Coordinates of C-alpha atoms in Angstrom, one line a residue:
X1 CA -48.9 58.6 253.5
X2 CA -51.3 59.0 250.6
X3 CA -50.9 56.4 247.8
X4 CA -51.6 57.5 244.4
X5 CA -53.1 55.2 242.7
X6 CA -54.9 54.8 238.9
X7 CA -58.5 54.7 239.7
X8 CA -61.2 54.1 237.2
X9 CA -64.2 55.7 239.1
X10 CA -67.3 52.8 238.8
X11 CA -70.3 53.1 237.0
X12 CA -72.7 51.1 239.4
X13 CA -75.3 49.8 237.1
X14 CA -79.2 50.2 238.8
X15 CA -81.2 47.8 238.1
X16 CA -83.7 45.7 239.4
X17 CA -84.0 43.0 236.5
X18 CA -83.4 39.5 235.6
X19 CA -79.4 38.4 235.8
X20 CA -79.0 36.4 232.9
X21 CA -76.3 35.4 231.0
X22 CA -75.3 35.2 227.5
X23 CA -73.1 32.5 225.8
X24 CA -72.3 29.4 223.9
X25 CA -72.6 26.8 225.8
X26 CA -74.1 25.8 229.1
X27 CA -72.9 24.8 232.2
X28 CA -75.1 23.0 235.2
X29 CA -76.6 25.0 237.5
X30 CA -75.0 25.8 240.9
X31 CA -77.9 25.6 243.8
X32 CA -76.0 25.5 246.8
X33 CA -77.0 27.5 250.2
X34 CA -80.2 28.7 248.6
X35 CA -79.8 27.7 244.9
X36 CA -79.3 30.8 242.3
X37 CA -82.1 32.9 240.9
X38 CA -81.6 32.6 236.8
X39 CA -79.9 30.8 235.3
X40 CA -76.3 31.8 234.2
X41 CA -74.7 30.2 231.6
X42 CA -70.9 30.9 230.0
X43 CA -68.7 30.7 227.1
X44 CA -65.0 30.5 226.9
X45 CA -65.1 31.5 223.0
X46 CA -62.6 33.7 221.5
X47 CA -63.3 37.2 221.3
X48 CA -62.7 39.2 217.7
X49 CA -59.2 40.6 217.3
X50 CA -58.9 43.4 219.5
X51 CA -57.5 47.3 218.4
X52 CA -54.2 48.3 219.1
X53 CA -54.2 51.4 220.9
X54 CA -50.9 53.2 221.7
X55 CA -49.5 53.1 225.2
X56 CA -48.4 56.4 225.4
X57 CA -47.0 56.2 229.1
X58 CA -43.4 56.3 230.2
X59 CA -41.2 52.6 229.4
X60 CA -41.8 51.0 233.0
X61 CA -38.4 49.0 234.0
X62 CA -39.4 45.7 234.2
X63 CA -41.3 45.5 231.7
X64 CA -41.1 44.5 227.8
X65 CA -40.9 47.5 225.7
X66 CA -44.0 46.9 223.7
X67 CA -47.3 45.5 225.4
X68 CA -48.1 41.7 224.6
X69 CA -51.8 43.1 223.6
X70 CA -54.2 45.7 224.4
X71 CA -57.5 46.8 224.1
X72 CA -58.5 50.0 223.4
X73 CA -61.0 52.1 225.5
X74 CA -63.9 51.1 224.7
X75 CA -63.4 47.3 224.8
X76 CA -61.3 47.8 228.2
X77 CA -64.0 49.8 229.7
X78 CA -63.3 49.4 233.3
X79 CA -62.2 46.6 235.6
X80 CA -63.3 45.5 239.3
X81 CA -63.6 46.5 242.8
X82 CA -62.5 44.9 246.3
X83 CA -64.6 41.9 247.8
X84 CA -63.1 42.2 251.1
X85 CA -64.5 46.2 251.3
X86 CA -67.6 47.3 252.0
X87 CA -66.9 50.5 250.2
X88 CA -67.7 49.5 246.4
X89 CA -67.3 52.7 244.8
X90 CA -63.5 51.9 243.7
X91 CA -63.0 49.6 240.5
X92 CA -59.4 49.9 239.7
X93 CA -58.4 46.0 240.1
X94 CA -57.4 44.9 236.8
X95 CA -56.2 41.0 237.4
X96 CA -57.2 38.2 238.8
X97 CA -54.6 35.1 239.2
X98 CA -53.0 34.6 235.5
X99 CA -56.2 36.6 234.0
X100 CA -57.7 39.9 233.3
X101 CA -60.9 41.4 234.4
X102 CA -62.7 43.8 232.5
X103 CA -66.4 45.5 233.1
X104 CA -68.7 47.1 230.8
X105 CA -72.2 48.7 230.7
X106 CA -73.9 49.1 227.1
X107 CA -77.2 50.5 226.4
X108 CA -79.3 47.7 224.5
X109 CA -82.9 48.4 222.8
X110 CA -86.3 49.5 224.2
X111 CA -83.8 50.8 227.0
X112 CA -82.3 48.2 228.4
X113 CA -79.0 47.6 230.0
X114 CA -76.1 45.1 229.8
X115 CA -73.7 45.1 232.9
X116 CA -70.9 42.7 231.0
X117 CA -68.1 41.1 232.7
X118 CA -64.9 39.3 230.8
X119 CA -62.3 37.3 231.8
X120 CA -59.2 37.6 229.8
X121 CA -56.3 35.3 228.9
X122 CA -52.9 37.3 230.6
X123 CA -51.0 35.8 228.2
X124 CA -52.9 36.6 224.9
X125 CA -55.8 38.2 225.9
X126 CA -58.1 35.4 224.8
X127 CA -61.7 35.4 226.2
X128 CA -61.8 32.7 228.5
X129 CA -65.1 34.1 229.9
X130 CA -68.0 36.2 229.3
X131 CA -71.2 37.1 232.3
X132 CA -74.2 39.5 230.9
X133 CA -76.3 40.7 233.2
X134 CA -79.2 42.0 231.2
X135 CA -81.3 44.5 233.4
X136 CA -85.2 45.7 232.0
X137 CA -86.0 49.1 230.5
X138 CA -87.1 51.6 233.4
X139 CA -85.3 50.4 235.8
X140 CA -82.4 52.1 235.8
X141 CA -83.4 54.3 239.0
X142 CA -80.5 56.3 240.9
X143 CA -82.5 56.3 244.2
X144 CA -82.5 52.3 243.5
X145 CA -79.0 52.0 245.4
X146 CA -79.4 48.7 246.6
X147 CA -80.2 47.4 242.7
X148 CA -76.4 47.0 241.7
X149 CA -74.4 44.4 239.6
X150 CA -70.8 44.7 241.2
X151 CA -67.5 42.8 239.9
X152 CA -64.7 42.5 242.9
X153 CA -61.7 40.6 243.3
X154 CA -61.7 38.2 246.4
X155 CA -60.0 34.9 247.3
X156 CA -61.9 31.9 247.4
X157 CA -61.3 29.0 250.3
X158 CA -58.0 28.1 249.7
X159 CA -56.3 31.4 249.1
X160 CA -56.3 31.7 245.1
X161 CA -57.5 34.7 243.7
X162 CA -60.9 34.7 242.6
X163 CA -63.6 37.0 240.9
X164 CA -66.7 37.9 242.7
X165 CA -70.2 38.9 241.2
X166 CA -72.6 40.2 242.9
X167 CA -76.1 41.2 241.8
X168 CA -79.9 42.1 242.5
X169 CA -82.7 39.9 241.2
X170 CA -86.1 41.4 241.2
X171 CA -89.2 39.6 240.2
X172 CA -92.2 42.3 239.8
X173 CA -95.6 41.0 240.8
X174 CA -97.6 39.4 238.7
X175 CA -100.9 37.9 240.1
X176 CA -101.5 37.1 243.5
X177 CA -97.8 37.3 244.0
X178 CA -96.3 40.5 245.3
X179 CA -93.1 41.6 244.0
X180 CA -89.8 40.2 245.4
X181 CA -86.0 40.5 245.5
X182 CA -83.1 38.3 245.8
X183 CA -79.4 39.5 246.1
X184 CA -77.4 36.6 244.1
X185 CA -73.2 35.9 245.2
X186 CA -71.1 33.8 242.8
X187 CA -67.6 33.2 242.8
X188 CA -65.2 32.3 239.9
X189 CA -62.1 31.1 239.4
X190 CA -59.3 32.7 236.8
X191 CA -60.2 30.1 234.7
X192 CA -63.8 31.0 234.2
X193 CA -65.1 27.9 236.4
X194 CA -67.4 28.4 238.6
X195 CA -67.2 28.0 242.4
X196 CA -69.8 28.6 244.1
X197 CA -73.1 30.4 244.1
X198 CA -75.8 31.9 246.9
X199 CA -78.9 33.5 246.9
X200 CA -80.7 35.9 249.4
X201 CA -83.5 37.8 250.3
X202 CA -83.7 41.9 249.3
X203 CA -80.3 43.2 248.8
X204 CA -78.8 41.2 251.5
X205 CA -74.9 40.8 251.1
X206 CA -74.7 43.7 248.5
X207 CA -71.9 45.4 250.6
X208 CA -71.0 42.7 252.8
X209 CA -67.2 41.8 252.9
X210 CA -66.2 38.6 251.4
X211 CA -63.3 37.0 252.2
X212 CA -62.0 33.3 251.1
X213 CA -64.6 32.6 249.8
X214 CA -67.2 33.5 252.9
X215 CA -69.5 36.3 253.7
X216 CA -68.2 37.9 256.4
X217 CA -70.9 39.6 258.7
X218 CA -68.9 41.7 261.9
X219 CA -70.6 42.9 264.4
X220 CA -69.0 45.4 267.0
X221 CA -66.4 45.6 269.1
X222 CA -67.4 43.0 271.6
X223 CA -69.6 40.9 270.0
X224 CA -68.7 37.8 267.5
X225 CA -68.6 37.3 263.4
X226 CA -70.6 35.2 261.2
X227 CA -68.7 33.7 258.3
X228 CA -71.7 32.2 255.2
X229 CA -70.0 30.6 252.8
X230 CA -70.9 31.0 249.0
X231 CA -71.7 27.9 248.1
X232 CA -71.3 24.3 249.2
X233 CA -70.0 24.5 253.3
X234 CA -71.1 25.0 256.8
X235 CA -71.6 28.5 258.3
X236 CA -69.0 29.4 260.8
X237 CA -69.8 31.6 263.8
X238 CA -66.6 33.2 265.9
X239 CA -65.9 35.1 269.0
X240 CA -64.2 37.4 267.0
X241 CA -65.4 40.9 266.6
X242 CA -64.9 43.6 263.3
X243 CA -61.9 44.9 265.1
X244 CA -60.3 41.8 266.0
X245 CA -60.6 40.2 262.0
X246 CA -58.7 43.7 260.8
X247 CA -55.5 41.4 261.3
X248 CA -56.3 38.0 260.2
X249 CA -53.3 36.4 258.7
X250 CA -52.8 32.9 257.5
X251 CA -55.0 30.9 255.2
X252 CA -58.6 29.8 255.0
X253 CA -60.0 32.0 258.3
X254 CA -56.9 32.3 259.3
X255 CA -55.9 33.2 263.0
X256 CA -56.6 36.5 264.8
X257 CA -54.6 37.7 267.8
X258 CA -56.4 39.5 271.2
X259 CA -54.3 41.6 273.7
X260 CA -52.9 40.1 276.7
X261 CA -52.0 43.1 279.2
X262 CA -49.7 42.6 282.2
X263 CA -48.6 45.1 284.8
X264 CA -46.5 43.3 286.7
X265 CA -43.9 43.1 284.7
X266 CA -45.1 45.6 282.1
X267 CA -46.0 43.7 278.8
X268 CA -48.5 43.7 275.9
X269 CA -48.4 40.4 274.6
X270 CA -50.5 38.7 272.3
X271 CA -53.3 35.9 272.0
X272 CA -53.5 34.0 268.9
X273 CA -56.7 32.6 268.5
X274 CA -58.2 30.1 265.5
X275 CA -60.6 32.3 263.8
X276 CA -62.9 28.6 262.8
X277 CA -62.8 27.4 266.8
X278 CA -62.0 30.0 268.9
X279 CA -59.1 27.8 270.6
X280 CA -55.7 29.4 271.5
X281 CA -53.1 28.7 269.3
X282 CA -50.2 30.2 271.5
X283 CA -49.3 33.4 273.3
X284 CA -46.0 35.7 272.5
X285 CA -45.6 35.0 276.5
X286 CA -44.6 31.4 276.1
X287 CA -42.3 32.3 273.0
X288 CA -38.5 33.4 273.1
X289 CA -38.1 36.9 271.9
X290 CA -35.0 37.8 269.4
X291 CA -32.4 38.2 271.8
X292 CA -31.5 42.0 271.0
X293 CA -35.5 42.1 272.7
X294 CA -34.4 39.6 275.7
X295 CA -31.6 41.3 277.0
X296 CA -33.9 44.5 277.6
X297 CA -36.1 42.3 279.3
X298 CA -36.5 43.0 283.6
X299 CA -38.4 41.9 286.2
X300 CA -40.3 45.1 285.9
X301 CA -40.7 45.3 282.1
X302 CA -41.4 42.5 279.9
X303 CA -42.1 42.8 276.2
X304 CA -44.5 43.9 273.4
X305 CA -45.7 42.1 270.4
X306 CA -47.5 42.6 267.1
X307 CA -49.0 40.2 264.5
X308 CA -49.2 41.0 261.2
X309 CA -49.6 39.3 257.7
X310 CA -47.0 37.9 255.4
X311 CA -48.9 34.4 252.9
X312 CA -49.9 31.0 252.8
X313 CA -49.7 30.2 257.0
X314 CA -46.4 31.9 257.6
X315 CA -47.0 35.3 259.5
X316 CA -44.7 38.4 260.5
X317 CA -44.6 39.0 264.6
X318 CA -42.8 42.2 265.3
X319 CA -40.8 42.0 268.8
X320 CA -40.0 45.0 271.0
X321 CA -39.6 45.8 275.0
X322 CA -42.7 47.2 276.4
X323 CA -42.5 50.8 275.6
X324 CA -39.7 51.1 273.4
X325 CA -40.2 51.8 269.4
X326 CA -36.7 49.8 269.1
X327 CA -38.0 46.6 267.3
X328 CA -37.1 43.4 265.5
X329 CA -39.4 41.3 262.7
X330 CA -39.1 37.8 262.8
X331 CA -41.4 35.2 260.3
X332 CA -43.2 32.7 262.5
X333 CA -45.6 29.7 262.1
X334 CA -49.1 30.8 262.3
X335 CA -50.2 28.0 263.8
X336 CA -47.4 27.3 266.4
X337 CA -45.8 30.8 266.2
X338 CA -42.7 28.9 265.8
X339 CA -39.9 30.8 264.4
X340 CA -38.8 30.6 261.3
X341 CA -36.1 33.6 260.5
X342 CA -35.3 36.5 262.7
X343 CA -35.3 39.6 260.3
X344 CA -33.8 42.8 260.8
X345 CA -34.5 45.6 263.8
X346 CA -37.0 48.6 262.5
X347 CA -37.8 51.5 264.4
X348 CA -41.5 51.6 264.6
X349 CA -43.3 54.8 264.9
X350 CA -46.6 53.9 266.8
X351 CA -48.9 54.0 263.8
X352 CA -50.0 50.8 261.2
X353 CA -51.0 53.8 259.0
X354 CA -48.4 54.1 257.0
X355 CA -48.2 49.7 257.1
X356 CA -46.8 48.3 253.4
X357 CA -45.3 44.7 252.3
X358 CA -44.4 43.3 249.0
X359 CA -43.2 39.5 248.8
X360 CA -41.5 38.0 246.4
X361 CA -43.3 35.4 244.3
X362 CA -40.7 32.3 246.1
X363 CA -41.4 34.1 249.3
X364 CA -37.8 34.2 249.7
X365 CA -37.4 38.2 249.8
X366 CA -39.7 40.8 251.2
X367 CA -40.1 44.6 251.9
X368 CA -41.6 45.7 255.1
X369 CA -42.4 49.3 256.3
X370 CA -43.9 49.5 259.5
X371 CA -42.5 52.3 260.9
X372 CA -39.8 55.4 259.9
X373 CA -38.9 53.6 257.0
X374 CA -38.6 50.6 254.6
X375 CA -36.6 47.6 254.9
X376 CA -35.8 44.9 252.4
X377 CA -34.4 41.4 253.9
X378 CA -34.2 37.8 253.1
X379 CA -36.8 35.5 255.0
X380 CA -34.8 32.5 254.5
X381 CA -31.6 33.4 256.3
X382 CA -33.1 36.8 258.3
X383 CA -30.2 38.7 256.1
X384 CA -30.6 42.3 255.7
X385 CA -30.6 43.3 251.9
X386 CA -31.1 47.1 252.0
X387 CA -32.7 49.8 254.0
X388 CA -34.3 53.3 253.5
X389 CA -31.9 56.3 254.9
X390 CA -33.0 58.9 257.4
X391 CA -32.9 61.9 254.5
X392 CA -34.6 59.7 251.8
X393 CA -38.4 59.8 251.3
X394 CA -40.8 57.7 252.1
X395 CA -40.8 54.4 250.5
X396 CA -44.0 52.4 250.1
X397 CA -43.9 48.7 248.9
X398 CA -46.1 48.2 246.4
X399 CA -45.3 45.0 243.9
X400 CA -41.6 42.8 244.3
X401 CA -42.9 40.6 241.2
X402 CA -39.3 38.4 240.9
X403 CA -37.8 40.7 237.7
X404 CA -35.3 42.4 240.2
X405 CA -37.9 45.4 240.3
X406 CA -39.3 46.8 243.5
X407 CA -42.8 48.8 242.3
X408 CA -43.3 51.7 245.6
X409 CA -44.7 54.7 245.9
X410 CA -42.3 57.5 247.5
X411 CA -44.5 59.7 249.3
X412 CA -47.1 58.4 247.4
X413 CA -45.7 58.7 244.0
X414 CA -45.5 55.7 241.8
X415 CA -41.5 54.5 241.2
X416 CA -39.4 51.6 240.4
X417 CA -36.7 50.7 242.4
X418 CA -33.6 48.2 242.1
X419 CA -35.1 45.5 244.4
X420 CA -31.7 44.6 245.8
X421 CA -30.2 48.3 246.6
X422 CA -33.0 50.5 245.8
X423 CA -31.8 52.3 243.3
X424 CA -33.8 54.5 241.7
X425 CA -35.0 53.4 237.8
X426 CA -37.7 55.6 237.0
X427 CA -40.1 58.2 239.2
X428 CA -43.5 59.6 238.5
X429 CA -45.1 56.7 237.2
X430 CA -48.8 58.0 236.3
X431 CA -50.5 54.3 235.9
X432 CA -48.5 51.8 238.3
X433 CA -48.4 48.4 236.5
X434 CA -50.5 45.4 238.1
X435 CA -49.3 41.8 238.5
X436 CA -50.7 37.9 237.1
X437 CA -49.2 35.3 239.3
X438 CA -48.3 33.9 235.7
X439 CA -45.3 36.9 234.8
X440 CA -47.5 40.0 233.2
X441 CA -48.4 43.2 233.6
X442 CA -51.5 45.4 233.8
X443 CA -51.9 49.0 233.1
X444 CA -55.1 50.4 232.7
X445 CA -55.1 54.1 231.0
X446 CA -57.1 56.8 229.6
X447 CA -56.6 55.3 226.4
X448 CA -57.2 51.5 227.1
X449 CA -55.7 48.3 228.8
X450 CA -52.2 47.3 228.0
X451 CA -50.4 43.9 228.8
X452 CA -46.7 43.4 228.9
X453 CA -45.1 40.4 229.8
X454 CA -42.2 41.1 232.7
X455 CA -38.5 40.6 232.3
X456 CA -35.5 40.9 234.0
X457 CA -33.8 44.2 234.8

């Protein structure tokens, strides 16, 4: 299934000049793992009153009818990549927590560059923080790949959303010293504070994956996983390989789950290891599959199971008998693999390409798809709420933000949907809204950046 999605294509700024930063007032420097070359200092000062652009897009159910603010193209310019991707070509992330992320390149005199980066009340669309990374005439070079200044959108340690900046500092030679270069990580909260900053040689870490607040440095299949973090902490290094972290679920480093092949009985069960130590948390073979999994259990065939993320340290293990596609969900413990609801039975289709979840913000209702279609069912009580018929479409979770809306894409075509029957409120979305953990929305458009507070449908 291919998701359409509002993309914003990223103008990497090349560079190989001083990051500094422009502002109000200072704040101590950050010199952990390294220390930080430059100094960079921050404001949380209003910004001047913004244009009003008009949204000229479709009314999105769900949201208020008029935005709460905007910013018109030119002060929106663009907005942020991925951490956790090596592939930083995409910048189409808009929030961050209960704020806004916007990016920014301007031309300055003598030909010199400003990559800017602001973080944005959700709520009003006050400046609570603004990073300038000034970068020297001439060196603007396109074969300079490696000389970048890169917003993304990570987590930091404990799970909360965070923003991510990553940039090249070069100092040219002067003297009897040669000419060097540093790659420089910092993190940030939604608030503007900082978290954490490190520093390294060349362009080190300008496409490595961050995750939780760590650099994450995967070798191959086989071979173990070196987690840096940025900032204060201890390095952690793990048995666990590139392919093995693809399904890391619960907090901090989470757990990863290995293979455990048996064929006598039949089975593919599972191996849930502590990504931090290594140690075995448990194995689907010592757990009690849903019963409508049991009863197909023999002495000859035993069962299959698959871990898969859900938040916080609760994960979703998918049951089935070895072979079959007949399966059931159930929400476990990540750390015990207790259960804690048996959701409904999904017919799975062999293939995690077509994977999607949205979770409510209570946790207490979530859409799955992992397999012929999408399922909606309360994770409290394991009830079924609704499910996608055999001659509908494809539906795609995307959003389930708590307004009674259900934002998917149906065969890759942004939608709303009644989140309790899926009912169909509007199709063709062009620009699908984005969500604050604090109750707004985030459009991004040819015309500028729109914020509309949710409500109820």
């Amino acid at each position: 299934m291919n998701r359409i999605r509002t993309t914003v294509a990223l103008g990497l700024v090349l560079s190989a000049g001083l990051v500094t930063g422009c502002s109000g007032g200072a704040e101590p420097d950050a010199k952990p793992s390294g220390g930080e070359t430059g100094k960079v200092t921050e404001s949380a000062s209003a910004s001047a009153a913004p244009k009003t652009p008009v949204f000229k897009g479709k009314p999105v159910p769900g949201l208020a009818a008029k935005p709460a603010w905007s910013l018109a193209r030119d002060e929106a310019g663009n907005c942020a990549g991925k951490a956790s991707v090596k592939d930083s070509s995409r910048n189409d992330i808009c929030t961050v927590g209960d704020a806004l992320i916007v990016t920014s390149y301007t031309n300055g005199p003598d030909g010199t560059g400003v990559f800017t980066a602001r973080l944005l009340d959700a709520e009003t669309g006050k400046l609570r923080k603004k990073l300038d990374f000034v970068h020297p005439a001439g060196d603007g070079r396109p074969e300079s790949a490696s000389a970048v200044t890169i917003a993304q959108v990570g987590e930091w340690r404990d799970g909360s959303p965070a923003l991510l900046i990553r940039s090249r500092v070069d100092t040219p030679a002067s003297g009897l010293k040669k000419a060097s270069s540093q790659t420089v990580l910092t993190m940030y909260a939604p608030s503007g504070e900082k978290l954490g900053s490190s520093s390294f040689d060349e362009d080190t870490h300008m496409s490595t994956p961050v995750r939780n607040g760590y650099i994450v440095d995967a070798s191959s299949i086989g071979a173990g996983t070196t987690f840096t973090p940025i900032g204060d902490g201890e390095t952690v290094t793990s048995e666990a390989s590139a392919f093995d972290l693809k399904g890391t679920v619960g907090s901090g480093l989470g757990y990863y789950s290995q293979p455990d092949i048996s064929y006598q009985p039949s089975a593919d069960w599972l191996i849930a290891k502590d990504v931090r130590t290594d140690n075995k948390a448990w194995t689907s073979e010592d757990l009690t599959p849903p019963a409508a999994i049991a009863k197909l259990v023999t002495s000859d065939k035993a069962t299959s199971a698959r871990l898969m993320p859900f938040r916080g340290d609760k994960a979703l293990l998918e049951w089935s008998s070895y072979g079959d596609s007949e399966a059931v969900i159930t929400l476990i413990d990540v750390k015990s693999g207790r259960r804690l609801a048996e959701g409904p039975a999904i017919d799975t289709n062999g293939t995690t390409d077509d994977d999607g979840l949205a979770v409510s913000p209570d946790g207490k209702t979530a859409v799955v798809q992992y397999g012929k279609g999408a399922v909606a069912w309360n994770t409290e009580t394991g009830k079924e709420l609704w499910r996608q018929a055999d001659d509908e479409v494809t539906i795609g979770p995307g959003d389930l933000p708590g307004n009674g809306v259900l934002y998917a894409y149906l065969d890759g075509i942004g939608a709303a949907l009644d989140a309790d029957d899926k009912k169909l409120l509007a199709s063709d979305i062009a620009e699908m809204p984005q969500f604050t953990t604090n109750g707004y929305a985030a459009i991004h458009t040819s015309e500028g950046l729109f914020v509309f507070a949710t409500q109820p449908v």
